mmCIF file of C-alpha atoms in Angstrom:
data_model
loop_
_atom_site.group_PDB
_atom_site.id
_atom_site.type_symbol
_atom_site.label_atom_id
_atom_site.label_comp_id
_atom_site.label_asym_id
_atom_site.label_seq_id
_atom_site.Cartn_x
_atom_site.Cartn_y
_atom_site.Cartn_z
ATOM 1 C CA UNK A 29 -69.692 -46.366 21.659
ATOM 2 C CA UNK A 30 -65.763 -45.796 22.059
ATOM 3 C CA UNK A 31 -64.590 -46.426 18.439
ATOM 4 C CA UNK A 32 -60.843 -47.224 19.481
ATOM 5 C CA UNK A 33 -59.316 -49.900 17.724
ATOM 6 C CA UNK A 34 -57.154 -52.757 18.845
ATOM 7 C CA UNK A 35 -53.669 -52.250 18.608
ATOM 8 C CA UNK A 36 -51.597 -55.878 19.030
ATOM 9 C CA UNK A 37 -48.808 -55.696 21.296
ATOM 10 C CA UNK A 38 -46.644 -57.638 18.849
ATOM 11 C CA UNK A 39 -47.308 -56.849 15.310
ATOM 12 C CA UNK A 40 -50.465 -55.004 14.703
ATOM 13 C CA UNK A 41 -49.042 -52.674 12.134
ATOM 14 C CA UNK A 42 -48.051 -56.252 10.177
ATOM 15 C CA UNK A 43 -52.143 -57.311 10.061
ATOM 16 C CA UNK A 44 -53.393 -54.423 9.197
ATOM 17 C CA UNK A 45 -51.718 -54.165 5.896
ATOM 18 C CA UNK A 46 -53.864 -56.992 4.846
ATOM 19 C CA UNK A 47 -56.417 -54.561 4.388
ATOM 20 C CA UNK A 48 -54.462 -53.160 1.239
ATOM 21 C CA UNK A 49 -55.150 -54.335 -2.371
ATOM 22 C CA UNK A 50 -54.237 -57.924 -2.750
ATOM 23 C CA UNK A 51 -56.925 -59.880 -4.957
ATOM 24 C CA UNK A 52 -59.313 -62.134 -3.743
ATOM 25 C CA UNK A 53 -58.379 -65.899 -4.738
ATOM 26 C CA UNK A 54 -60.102 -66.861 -7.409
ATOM 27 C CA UNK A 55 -62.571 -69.762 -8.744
ATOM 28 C CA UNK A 56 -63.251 -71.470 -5.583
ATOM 29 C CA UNK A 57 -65.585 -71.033 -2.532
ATOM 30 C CA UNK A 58 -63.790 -70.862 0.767
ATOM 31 C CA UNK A 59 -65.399 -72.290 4.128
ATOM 32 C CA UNK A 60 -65.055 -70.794 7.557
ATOM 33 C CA UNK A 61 -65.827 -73.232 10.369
ATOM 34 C CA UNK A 62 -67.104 -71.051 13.899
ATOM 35 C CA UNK A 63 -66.563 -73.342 16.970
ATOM 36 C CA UNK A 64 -68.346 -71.872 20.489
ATOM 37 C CA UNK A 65 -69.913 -73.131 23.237
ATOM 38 C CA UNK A 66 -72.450 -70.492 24.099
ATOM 39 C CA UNK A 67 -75.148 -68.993 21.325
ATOM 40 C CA UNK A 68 -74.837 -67.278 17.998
ATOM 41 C CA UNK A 69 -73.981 -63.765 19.447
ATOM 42 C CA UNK A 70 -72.832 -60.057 18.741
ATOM 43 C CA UNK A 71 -68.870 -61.521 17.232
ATOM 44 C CA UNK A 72 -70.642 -63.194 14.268
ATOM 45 C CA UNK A 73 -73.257 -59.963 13.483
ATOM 46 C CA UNK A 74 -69.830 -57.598 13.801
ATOM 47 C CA UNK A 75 -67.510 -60.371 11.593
ATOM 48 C CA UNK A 76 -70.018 -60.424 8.764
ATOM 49 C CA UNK A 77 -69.714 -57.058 7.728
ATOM 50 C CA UNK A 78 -66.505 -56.610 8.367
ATOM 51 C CA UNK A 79 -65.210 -59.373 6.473
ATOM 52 C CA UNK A 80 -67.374 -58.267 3.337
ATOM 53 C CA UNK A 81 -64.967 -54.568 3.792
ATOM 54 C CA UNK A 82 -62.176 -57.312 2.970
ATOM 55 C CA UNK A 83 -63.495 -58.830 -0.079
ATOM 56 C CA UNK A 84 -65.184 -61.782 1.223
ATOM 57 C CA UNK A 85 -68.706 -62.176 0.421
ATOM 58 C CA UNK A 86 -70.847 -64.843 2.682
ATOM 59 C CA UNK A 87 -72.676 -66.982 1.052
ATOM 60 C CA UNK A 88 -71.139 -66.611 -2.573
ATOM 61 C CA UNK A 89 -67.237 -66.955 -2.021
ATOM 62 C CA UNK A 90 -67.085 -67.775 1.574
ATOM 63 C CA UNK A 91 -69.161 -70.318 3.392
ATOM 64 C CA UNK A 92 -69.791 -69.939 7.177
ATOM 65 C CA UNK A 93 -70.260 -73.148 8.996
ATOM 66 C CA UNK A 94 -71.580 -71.933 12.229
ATOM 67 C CA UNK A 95 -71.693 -74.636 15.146
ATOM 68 C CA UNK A 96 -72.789 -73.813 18.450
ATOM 69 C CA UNK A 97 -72.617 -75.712 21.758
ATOM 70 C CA UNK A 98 -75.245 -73.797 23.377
ATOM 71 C CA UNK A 99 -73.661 -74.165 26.660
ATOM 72 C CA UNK A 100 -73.263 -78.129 26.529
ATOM 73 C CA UNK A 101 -69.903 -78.214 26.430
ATOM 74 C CA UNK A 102 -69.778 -82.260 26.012
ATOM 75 C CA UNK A 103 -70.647 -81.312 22.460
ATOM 76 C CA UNK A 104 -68.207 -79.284 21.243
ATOM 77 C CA UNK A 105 -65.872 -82.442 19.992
ATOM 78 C CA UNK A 106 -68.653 -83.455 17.972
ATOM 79 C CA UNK A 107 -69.198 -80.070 16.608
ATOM 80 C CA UNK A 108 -65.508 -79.853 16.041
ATOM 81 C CA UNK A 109 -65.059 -83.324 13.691
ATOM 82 C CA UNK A 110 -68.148 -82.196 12.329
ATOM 83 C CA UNK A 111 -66.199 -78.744 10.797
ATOM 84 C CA UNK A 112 -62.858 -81.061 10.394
ATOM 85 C CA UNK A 113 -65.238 -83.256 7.875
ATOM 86 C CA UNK A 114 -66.865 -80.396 5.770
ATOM 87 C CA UNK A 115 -63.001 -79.515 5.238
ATOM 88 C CA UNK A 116 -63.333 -76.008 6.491
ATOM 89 C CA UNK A 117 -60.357 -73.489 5.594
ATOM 90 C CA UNK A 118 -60.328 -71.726 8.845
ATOM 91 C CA UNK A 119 -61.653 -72.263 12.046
ATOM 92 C CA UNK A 120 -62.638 -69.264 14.596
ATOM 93 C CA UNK A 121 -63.041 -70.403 18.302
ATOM 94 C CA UNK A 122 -63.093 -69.097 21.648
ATOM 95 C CA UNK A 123 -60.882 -70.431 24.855
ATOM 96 C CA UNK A 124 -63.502 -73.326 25.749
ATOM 97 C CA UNK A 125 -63.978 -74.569 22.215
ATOM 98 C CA UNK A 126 -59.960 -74.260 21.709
ATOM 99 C CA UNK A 127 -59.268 -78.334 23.690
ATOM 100 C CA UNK A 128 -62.000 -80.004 20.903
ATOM 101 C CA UNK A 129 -60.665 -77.919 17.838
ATOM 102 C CA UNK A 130 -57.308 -79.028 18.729
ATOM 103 C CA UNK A 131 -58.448 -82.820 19.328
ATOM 104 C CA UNK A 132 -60.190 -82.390 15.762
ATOM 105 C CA UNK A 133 -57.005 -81.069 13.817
ATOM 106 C CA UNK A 134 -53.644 -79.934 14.100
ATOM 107 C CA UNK A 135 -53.630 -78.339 10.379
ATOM 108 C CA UNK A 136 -56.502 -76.484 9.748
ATOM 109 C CA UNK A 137 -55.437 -73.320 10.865
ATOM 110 C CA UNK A 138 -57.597 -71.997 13.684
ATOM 111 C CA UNK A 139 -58.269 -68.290 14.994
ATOM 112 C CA UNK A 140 -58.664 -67.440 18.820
ATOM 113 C CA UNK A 141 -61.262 -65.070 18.595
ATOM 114 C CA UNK A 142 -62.286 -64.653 22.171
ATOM 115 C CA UNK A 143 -59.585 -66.313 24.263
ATOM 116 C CA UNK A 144 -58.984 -65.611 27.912
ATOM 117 C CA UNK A 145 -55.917 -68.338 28.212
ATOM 118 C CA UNK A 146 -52.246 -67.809 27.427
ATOM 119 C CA UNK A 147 -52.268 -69.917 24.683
ATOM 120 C CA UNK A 148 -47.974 -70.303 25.463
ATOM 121 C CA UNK A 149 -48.707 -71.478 28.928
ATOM 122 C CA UNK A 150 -51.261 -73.532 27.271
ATOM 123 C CA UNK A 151 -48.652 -75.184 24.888
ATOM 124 C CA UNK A 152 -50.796 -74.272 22.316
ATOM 125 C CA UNK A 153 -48.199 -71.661 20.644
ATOM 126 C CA UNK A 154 -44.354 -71.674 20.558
ATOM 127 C CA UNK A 155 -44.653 -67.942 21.485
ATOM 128 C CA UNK A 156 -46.657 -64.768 20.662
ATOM 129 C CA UNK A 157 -44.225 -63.444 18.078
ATOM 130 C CA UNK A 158 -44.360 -67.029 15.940
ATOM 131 C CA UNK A 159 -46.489 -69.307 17.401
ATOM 132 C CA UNK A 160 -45.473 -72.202 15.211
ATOM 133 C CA UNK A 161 -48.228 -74.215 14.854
ATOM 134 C CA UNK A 162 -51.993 -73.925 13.317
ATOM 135 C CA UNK A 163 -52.849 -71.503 16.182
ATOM 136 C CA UNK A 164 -53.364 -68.113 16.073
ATOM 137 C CA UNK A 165 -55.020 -64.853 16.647
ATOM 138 C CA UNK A 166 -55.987 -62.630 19.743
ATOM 139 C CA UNK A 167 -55.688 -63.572 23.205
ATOM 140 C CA UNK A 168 -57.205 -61.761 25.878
ATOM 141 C CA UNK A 169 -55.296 -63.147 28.666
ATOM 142 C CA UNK A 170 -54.260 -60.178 31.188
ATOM 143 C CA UNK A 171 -54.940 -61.490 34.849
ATOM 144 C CA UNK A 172 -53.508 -58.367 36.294
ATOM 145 C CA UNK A 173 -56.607 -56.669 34.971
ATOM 146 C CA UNK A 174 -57.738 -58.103 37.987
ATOM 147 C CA UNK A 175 -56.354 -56.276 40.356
ATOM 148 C CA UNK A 176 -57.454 -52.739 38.551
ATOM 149 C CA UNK A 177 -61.332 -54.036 38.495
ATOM 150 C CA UNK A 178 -60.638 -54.270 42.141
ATOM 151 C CA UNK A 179 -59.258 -50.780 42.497
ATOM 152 C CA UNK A 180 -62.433 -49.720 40.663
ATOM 153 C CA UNK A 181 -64.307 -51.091 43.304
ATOM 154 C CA UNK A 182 -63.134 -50.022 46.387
ATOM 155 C CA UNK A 183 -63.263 -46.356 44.380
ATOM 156 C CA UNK A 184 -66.791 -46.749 44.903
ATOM 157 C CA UNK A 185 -67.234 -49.219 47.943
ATOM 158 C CA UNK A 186 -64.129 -47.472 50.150
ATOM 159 C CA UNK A 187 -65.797 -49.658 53.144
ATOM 160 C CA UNK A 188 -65.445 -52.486 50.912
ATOM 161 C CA UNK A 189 -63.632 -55.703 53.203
ATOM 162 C CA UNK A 190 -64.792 -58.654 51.099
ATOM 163 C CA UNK A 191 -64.989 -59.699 47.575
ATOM 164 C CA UNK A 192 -66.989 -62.477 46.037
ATOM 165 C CA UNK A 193 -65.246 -63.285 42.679
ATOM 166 C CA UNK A 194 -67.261 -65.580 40.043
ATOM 167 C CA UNK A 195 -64.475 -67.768 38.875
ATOM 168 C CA UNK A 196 -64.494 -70.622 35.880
ATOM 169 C CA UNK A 197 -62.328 -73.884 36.548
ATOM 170 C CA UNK A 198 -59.833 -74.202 33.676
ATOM 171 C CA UNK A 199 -56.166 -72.628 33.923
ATOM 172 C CA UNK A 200 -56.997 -69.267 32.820
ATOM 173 C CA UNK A 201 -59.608 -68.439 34.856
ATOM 174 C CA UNK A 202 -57.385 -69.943 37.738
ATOM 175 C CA UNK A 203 -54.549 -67.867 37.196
ATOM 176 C CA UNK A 204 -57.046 -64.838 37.144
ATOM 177 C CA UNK A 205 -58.185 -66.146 40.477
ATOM 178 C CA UNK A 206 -54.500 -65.875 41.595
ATOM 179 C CA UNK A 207 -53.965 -62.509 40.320
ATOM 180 C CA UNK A 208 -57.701 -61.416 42.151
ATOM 181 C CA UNK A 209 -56.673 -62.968 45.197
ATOM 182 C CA UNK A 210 -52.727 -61.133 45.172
ATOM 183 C CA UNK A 211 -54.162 -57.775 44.174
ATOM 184 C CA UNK A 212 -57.175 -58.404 46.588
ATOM 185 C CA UNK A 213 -54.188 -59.064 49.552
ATOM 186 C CA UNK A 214 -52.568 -55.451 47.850
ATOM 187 C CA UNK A 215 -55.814 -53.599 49.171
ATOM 188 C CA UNK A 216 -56.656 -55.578 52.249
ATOM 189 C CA UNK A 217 -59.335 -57.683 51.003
ATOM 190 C CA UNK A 218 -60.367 -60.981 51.647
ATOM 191 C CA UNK A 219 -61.902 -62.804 48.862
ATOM 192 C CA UNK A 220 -64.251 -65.847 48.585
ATOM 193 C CA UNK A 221 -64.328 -67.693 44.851
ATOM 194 C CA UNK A 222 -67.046 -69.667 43.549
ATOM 195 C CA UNK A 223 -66.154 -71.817 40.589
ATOM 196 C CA UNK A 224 -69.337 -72.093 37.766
ATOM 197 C CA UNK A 225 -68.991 -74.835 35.323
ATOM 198 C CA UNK A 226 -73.074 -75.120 34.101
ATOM 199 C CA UNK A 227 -75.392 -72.123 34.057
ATOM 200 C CA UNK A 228 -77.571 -73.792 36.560
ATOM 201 C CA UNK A 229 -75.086 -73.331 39.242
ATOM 202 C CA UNK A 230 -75.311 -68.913 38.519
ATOM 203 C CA UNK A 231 -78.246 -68.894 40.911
ATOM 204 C CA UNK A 232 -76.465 -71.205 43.910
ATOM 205 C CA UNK A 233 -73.195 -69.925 43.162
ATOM 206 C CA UNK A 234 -74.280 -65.817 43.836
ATOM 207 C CA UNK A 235 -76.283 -66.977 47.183
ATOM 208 C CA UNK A 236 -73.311 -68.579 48.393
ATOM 209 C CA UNK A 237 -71.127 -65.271 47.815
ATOM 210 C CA UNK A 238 -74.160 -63.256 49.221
ATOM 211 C CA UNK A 239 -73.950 -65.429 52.718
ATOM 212 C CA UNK A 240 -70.027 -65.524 52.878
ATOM 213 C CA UNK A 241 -70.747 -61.684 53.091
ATOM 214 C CA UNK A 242 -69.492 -60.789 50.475
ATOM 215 C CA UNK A 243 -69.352 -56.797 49.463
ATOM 216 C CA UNK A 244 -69.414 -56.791 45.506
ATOM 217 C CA UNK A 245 -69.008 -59.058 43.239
ATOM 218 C CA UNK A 246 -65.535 -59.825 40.829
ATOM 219 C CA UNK A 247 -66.503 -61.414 37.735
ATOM 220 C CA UNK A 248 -63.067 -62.689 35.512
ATOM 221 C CA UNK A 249 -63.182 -63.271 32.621
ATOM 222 C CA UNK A 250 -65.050 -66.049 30.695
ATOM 223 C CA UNK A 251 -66.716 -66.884 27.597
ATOM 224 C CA UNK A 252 -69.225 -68.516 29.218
ATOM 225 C CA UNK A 253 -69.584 -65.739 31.335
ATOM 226 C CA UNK A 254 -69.405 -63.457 28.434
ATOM 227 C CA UNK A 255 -72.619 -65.358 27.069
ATOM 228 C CA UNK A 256 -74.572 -65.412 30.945
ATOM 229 C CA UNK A 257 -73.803 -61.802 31.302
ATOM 230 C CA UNK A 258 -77.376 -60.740 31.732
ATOM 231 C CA UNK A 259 -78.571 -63.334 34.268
ATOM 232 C CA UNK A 260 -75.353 -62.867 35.672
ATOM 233 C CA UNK A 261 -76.426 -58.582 36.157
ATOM 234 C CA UNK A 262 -79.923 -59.795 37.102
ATOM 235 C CA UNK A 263 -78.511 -62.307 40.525
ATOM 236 C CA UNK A 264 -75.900 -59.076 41.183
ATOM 237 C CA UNK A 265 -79.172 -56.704 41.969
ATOM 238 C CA UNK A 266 -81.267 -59.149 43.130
ATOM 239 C CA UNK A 267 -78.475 -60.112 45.617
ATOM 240 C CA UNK A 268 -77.910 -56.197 46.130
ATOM 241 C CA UNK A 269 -73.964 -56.788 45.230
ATOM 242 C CA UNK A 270 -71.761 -53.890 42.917
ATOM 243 C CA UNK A 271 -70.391 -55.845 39.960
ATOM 244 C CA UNK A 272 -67.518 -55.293 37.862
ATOM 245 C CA UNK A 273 -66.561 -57.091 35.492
ATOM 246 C CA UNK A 274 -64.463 -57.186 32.088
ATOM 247 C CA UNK A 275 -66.808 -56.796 29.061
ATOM 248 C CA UNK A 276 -69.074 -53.772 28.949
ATOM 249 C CA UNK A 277 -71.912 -56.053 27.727
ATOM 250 C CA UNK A 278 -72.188 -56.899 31.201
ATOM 251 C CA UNK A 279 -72.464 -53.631 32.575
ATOM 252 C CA UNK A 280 -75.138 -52.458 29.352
ATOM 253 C CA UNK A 281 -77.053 -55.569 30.642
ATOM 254 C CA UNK A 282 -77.138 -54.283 34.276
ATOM 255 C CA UNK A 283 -74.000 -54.645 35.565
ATOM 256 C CA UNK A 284 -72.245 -51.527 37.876
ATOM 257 C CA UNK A 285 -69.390 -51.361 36.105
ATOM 258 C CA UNK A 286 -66.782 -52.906 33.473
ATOM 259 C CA UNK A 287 -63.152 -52.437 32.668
ATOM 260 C CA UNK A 288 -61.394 -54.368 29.382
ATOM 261 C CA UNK A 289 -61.350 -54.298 25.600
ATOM 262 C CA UNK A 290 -64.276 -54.044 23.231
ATOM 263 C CA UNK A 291 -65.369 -57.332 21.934
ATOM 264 C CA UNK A 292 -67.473 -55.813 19.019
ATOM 265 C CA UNK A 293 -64.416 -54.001 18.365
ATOM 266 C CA UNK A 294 -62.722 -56.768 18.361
ATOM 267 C CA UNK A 295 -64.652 -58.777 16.101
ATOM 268 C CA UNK A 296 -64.716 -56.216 13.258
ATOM 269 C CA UNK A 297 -61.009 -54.749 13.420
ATOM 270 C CA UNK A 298 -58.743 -57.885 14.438
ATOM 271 C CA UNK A 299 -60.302 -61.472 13.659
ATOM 272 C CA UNK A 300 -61.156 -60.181 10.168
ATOM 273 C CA UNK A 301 -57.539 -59.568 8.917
ATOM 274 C CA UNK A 302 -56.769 -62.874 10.291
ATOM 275 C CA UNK A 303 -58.985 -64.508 8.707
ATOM 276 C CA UNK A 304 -58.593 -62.615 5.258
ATOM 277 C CA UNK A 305 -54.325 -63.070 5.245
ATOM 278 C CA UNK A 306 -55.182 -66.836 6.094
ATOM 279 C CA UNK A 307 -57.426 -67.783 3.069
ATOM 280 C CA UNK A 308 -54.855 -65.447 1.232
ATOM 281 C CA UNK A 309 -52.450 -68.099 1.911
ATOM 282 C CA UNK A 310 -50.758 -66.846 5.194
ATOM 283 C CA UNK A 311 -49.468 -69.748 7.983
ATOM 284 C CA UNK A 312 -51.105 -69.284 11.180
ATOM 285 C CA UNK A 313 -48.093 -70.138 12.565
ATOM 286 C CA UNK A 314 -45.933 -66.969 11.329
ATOM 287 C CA UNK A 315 -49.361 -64.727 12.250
ATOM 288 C CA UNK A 316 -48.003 -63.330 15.729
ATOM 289 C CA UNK A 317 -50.717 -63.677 18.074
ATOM 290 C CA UNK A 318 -52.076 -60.492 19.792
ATOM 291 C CA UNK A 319 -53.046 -58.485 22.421
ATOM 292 C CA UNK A 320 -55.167 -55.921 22.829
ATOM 293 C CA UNK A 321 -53.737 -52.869 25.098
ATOM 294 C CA UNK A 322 -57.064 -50.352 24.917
ATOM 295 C CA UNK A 323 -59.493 -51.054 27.315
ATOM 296 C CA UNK A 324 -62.321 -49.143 28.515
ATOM 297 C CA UNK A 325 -64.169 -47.864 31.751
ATOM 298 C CA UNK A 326 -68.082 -48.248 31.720
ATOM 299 C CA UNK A 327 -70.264 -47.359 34.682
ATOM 300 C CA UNK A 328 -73.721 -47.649 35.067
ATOM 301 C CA UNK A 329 -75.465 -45.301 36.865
ATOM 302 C CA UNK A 330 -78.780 -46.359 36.805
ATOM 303 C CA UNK A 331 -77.277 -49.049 38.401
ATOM 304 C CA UNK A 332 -75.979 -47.319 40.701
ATOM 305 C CA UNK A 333 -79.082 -45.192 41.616
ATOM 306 C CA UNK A 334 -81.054 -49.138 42.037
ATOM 307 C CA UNK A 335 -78.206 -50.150 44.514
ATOM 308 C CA UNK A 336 -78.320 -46.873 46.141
ATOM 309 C CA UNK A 337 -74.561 -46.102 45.667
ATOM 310 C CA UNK A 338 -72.962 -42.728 44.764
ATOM 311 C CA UNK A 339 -70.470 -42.803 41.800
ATOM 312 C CA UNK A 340 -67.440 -40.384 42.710
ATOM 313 C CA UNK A 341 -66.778 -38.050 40.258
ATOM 314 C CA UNK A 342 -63.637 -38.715 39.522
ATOM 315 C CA UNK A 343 -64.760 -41.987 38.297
ATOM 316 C CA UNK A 344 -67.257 -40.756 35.904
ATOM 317 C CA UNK A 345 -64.834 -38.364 34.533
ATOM 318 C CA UNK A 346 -62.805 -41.205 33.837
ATOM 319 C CA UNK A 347 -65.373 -43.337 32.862
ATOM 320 C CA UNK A 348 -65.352 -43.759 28.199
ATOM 321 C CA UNK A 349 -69.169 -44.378 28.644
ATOM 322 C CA UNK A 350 -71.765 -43.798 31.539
ATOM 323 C CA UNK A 351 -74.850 -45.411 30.715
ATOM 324 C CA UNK A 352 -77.747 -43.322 32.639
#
């Protein structure tokens, strides 16, 4: 695995002094609340060890409340009060559960952890460099990424006239969808979007991309989508349809090929310190809010080989990891 760190855009340098000396409060057990409305997955089994490097020690002098929507998202406002009224310290969410944890509290400071909105846009920060409020954290909100997942694409499929892209309905996967279809125009592309809202519609939603005649397959980016990404690499084959997409997760679980940042990575380098300067005492709203600006290239060959496609060289060479 690529071992590069996350580097914020903003202040970085800032966070990553919290990993210096200062003492743990002490006398008192801490809570951190963990709002998401997929499964437990591979950010909590990174965060646990990582926040024990800090000082924090689950289960003795830090509590985590884990609630999970398990992809009913008409319960994550429940889940939310239900962290509000064990009086958590900190709450970690991703860009679906953000709406309920900001219905639940404004006060309780609360950690984007895997967000794919601009949380300024959103009106949920006064800006990246202060936000302002009881927001903060990492955003990975980059629709012009878009556009280069394309690129990849046609590297491989130079025949390539139409793209299906795999689209969620809420404003930042729309704005991705803008950026796919402007960067699709860029490379004379047409594109057809499906929009996914339940897992049930994965199935339906990949036929109907199949019969528009669509080429490969776009997949922005998405929680949700994050948490699917294996069926999701399963209907790509089945359907016979090149993937890219922006987590390497999807393209270790099948997937031809992703470009974007390391979520693992992610979960052990970045949300950590936030959550350590926090319980320190830190306002969330004088944490600047990040971004990361390393992302990587995986490819899939075998993959490839299954879909009968040749991988140009150039690509490979590019490529931080080809999985064979």
């Amino acid at each position: 695995m690529n071992r590069r760190a996350f580097i914020g855009v903003i202040a970085g340098s800032v966070l990553a002094s919290a990993r210096s000396v200062a003492a743990q409060p002490k006398g008192r057990v801490y809570r951190a609340g963990f709002l998401f409305p997929g499964s437990p997955g591979l950010g909590i089994a990174a965060f646990e060890p990582a926040i024990r490097s800090l000082g924090w020690v689950p289960g003795q002098n830090l509590i985590l409340e884990q609630r999970y929507a398990h992809g009913d998202l008409s319960r994550l406002p429940a889940l939310a009060a239900e962290l509000v009224g064990l009086k958590v310290d900190v709450i970690l969410v991703s860009s679906l559960a953000i709406p309920a944890a900001r219905a639940a509290t404004r006060t309780i400071p609360t950690i984007m952890a895997f967000a794919v909105d601009d949380p300024v846009e959103e009106g949920w920060a006064a800006s990246l460099a202060r936000p302002g409020g009881n927001l903060t954290g990492v955003t990975l909100h980059a629709p012009e990424l878009a556009g280069k997942r394309l690129e990849l694409l046609k590297g491989v499929l130079p025949g390539m006239r139409r793209v299906g892209v795999l689209a969620w309905p809420r404003p930042g996967g729309l704005g991705q969808v803008r950026a796919a279809e402007a960067a699709a125009r860029s490379l004379g592309l047409q594109v057809h979007v499906v929009e996914v809202q339940e897992t049930a519609q994965y199935d339906s939603a990949v036929e109907t991309l199949k019969r528009a005649g669509a080429d490969a397959l776009l997949v922005l980016s998405s929680s949700t989508f994050f948490a699917e990404r294996r069926h999701i690499a399963d209907l790509a084959i089945k359907h016979r349809l090149p993937l890219v997409a922006p987590f390497r997760e999807v393209a270790e679980s099948g997937g031809l090929m992703a470009y974007g940042p390391n979520i693992v990575e992610l979960w052990k380098q970045r949300v950590p310190v936030y959550v350590d300067r926090i319980l320190k005492g830190a306002k969330p709203g004088d944490l600047p809010i990040e971004q990361p600006t390393k992302y990587e290239l995986i490819v899939n060959l075998q993959t490839a080989k299954t879909l009968g496609l040749a991988i140009p060289q150039s690509l490979l060479l590019r490529a931080d990891q080809v999985i064979e």
